[in-house]
Short mmCIF file of C-alpha atoms and ligand atoms in Angstrom, two decimals:
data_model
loop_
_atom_site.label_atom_id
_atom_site.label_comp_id
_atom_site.label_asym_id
_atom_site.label_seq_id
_atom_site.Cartn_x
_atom_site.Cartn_y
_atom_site.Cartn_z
CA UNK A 9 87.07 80.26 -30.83
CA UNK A 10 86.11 83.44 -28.96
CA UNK A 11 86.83 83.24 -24.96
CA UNK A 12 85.92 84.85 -22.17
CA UNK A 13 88.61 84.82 -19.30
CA UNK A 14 87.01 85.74 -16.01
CA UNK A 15 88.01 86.57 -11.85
CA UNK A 16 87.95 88.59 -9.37
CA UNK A 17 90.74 91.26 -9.26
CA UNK A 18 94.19 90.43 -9.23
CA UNK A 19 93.03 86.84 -10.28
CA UNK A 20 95.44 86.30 -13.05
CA UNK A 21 93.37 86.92 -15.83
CA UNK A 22 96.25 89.37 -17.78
CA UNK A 23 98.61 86.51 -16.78
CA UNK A 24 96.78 83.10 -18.04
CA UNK A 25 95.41 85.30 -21.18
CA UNK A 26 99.40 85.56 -22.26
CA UNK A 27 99.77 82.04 -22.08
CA UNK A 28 95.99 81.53 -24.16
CA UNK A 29 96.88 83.54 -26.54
CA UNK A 30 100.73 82.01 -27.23
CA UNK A 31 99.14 78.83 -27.26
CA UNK A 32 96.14 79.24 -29.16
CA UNK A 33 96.57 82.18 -31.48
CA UNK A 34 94.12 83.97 -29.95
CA UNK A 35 93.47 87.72 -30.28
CA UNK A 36 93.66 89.67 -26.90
CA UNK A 37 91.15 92.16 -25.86
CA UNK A 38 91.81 93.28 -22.27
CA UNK A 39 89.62 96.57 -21.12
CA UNK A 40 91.69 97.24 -18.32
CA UNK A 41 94.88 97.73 -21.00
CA UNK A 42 92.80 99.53 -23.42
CA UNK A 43 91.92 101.97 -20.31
CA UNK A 44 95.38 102.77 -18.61
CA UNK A 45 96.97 103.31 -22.41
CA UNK A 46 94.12 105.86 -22.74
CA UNK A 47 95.05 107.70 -19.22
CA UNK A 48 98.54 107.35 -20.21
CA UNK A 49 97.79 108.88 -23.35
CA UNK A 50 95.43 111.75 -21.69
CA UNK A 51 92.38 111.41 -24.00
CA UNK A 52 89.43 112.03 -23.41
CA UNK A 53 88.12 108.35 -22.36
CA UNK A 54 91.46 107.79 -20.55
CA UNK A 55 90.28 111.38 -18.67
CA UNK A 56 87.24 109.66 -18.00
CA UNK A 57 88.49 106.54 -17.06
CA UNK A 58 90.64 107.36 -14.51
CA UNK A 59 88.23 109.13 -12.26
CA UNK A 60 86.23 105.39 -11.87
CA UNK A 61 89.42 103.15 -11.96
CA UNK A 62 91.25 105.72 -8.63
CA UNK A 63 88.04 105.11 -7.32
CA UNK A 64 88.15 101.18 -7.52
CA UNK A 65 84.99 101.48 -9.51
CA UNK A 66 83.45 100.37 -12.77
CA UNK A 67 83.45 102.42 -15.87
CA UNK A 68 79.67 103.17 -16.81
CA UNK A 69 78.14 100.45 -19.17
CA UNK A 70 77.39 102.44 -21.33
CA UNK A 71 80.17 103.74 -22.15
CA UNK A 72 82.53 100.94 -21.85
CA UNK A 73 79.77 98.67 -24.10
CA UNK A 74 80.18 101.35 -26.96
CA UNK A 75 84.32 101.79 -26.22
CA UNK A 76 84.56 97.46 -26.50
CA UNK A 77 82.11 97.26 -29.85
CA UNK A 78 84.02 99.92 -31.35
CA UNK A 79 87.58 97.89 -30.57
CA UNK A 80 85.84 95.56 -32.28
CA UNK A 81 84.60 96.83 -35.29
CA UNK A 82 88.02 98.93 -36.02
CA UNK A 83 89.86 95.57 -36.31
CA UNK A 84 87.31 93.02 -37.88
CA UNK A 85 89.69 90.75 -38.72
CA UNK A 86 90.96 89.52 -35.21
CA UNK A 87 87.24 88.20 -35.40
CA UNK A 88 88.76 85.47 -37.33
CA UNK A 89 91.51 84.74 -35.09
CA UNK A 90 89.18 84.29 -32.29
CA UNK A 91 89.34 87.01 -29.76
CA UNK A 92 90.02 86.35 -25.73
CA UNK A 93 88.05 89.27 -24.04
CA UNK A 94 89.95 90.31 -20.55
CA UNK A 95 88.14 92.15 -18.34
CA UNK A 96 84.90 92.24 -20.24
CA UNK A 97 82.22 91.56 -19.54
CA UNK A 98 82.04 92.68 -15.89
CA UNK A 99 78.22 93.14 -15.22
CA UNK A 100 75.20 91.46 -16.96
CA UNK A 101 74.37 94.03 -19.04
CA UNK A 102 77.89 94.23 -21.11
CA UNK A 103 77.23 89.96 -21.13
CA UNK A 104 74.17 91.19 -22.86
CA UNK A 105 76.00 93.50 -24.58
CA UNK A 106 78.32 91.13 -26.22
CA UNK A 107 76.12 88.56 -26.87
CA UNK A 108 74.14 90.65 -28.85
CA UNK A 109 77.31 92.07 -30.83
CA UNK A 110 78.34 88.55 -31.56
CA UNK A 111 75.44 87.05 -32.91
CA UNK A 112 75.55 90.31 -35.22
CA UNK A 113 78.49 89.65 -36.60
CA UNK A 114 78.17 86.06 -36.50
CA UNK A 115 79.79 84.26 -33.74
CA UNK A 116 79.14 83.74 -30.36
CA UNK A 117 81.36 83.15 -26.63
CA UNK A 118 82.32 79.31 -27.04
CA UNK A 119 83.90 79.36 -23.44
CA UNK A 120 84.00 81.14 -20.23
CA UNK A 121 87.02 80.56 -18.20
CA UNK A 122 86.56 81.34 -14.19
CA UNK A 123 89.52 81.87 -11.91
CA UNK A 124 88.59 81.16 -8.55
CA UNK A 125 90.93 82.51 -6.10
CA UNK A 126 90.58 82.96 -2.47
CA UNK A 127 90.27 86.22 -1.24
CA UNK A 128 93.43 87.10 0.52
CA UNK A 129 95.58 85.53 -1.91
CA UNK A 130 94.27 88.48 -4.60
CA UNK A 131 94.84 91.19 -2.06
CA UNK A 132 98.11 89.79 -1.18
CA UNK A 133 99.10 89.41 -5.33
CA UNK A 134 97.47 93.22 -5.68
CA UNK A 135 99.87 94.77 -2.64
CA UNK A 136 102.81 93.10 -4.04
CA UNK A 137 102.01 94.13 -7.99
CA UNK A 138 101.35 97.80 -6.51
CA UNK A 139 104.73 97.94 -5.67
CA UNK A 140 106.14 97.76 -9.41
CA UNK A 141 102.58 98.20 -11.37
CA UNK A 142 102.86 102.36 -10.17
CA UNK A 143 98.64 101.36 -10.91
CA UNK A 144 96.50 103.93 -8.73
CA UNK A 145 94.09 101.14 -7.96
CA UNK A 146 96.55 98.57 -6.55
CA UNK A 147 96.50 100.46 -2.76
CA UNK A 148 94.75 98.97 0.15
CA UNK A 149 91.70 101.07 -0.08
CA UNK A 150 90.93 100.74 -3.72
CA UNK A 151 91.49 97.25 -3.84
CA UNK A 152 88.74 96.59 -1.12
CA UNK A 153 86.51 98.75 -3.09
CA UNK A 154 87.46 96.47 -6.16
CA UNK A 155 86.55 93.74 -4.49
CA UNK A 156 83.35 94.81 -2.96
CA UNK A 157 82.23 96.59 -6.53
CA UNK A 158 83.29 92.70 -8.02
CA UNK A 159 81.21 90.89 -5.17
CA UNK A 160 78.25 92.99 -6.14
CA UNK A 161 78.02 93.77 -9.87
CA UNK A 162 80.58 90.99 -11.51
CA UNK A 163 80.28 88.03 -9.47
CA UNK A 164 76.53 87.22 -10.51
CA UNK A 165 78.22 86.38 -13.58
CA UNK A 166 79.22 83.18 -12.81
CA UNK A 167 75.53 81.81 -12.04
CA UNK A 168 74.94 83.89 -15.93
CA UNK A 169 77.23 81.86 -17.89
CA UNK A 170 76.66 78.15 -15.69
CA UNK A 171 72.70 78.67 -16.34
CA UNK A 172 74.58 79.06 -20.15
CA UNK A 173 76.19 76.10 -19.84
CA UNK A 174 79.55 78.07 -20.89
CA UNK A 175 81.34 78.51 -17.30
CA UNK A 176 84.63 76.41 -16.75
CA UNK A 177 85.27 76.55 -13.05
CA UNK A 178 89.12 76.29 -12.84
CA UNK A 179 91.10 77.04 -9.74
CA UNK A 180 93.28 79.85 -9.91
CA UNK A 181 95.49 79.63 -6.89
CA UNK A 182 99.19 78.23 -6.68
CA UNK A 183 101.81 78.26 -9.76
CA UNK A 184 100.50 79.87 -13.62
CA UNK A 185 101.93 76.95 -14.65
CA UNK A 186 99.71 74.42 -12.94
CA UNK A 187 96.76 76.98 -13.33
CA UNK A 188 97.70 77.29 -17.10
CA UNK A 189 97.85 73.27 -17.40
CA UNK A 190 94.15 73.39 -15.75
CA UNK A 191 92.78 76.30 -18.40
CA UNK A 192 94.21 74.34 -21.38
CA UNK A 193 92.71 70.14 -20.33
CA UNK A 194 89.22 72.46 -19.83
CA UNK A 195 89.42 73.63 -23.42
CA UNK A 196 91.03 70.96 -24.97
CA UNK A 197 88.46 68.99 -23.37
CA UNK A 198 85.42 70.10 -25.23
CA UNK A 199 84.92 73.97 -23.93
CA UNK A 200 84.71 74.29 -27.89
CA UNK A 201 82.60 71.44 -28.63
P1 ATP B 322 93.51 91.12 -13.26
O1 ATP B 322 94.55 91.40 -12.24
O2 ATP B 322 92.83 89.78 -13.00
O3 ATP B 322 94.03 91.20 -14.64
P2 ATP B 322 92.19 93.69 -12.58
O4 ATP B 322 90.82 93.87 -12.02
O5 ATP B 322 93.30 94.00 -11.65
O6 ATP B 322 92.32 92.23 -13.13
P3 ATP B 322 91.71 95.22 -15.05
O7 ATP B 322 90.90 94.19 -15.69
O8 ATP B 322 92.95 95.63 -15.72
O9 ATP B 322 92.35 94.76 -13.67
O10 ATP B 322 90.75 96.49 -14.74
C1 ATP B 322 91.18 97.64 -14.07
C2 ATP B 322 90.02 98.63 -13.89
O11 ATP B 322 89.55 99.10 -15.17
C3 ATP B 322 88.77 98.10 -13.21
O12 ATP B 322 88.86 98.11 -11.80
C4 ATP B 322 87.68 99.07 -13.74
O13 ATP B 322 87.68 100.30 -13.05
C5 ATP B 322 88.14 99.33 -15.17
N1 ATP B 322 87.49 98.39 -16.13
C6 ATP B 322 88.12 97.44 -16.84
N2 ATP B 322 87.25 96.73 -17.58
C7 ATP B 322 86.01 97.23 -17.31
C8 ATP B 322 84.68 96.89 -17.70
N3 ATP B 322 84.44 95.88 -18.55
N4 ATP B 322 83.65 97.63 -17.22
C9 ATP B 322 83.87 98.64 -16.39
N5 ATP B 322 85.09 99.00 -15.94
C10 ATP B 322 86.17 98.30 -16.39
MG1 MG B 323 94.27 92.81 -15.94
#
């Protein structure tokens, strides 16, 4: 089972993607990670990185299409574990992008899981994490970029994977728990079927 987990900033999707991947042995691809370990690490895609992600902007699709297929490829076997992708896709084009990379290597997204969270409650859990995360994107400024760049280039996603019949609306405000409980009935209940 390969799964999508998808939201708005600060929607819990690093959170509930613990808990997925605990509970179903999944294999965890979050972008975001992948990104800040490269800054950390001062190469040359964390160098690049960081000037989009202080901005509160996207990395290009290009080159975050080519970044995700090779994560892929240099660990083939966490294709058979099933893989829950975190942060990708975030526009159209790297849906595109993935679909096309699955069906090449044989498999496909089984589920998408949507948190929906209401707007101030993700700037109010971004301003708190900013206080611990030391993240350059969890300030006022950026996040309101964030969200802006996520009403206009990720959002239409959700209309993308209904029209594919994968979406799984769930709603992602109050305790992870209850959230969690939520995420788990809407697989269990046939998100693989
Ligand atoms: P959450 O709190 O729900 O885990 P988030 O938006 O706070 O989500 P990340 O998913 O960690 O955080 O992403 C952080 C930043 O990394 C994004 O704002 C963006 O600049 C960059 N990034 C991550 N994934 C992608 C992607 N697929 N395409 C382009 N840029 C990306
Ligand atoms: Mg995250």
């Amino acid at each position: 089972m390969n799964l999508v987990i998808f939201g708005a900033p600060g929607s819990g999707k690093g959170t509930q993607s613990e808990k997925l991947i605990d509970r179903y042995g999944l294999h965890h691809i979050s972008t975001g990670e992948l990104l800040r370990d490269n800054i950390a690490r001062g190469t040359k895609l964390g160098k690049v990185a960081d000037i989009y992600i202080s901005k509160g902007l996207l990395i290009p699709d290009e080159l975050m299409i080519d970044v995700l297929e090779d994560t892929i490829l240099r660990n083939p076997e966490c294709l058979k574990k099933g893989i829950i992708f975190d942060g990708f896709p975030r526009t159209v084009a790297q849906a595109e992008a993935l679909k096309g990379m699955l069906a090449k290597m044989g498999t496909e997204i089984h589920a998408v899981v949507g948190l929906e969270v209401d707007e101030n409650e993700l700037v109010d859990r971004m301003l708190q994490r900013g206080k611990e995360s030391g993240r350059s994107d969890d300030n006022i400024d950026t996040i309101k970029k964030r969200l802006e760049v996520y009403h206009k280039q990720t959002a239409p996603l959700r209309e993308y994977y209904l029209k594919g019949g994968q979406y799984h609306a769930i709603n992602g405000n109050g305790a992870i728990d209850t959230i969690f409980a939520d995420i788990a009935k809407a697989i269990d209940d046939g998100a693989t079927r």
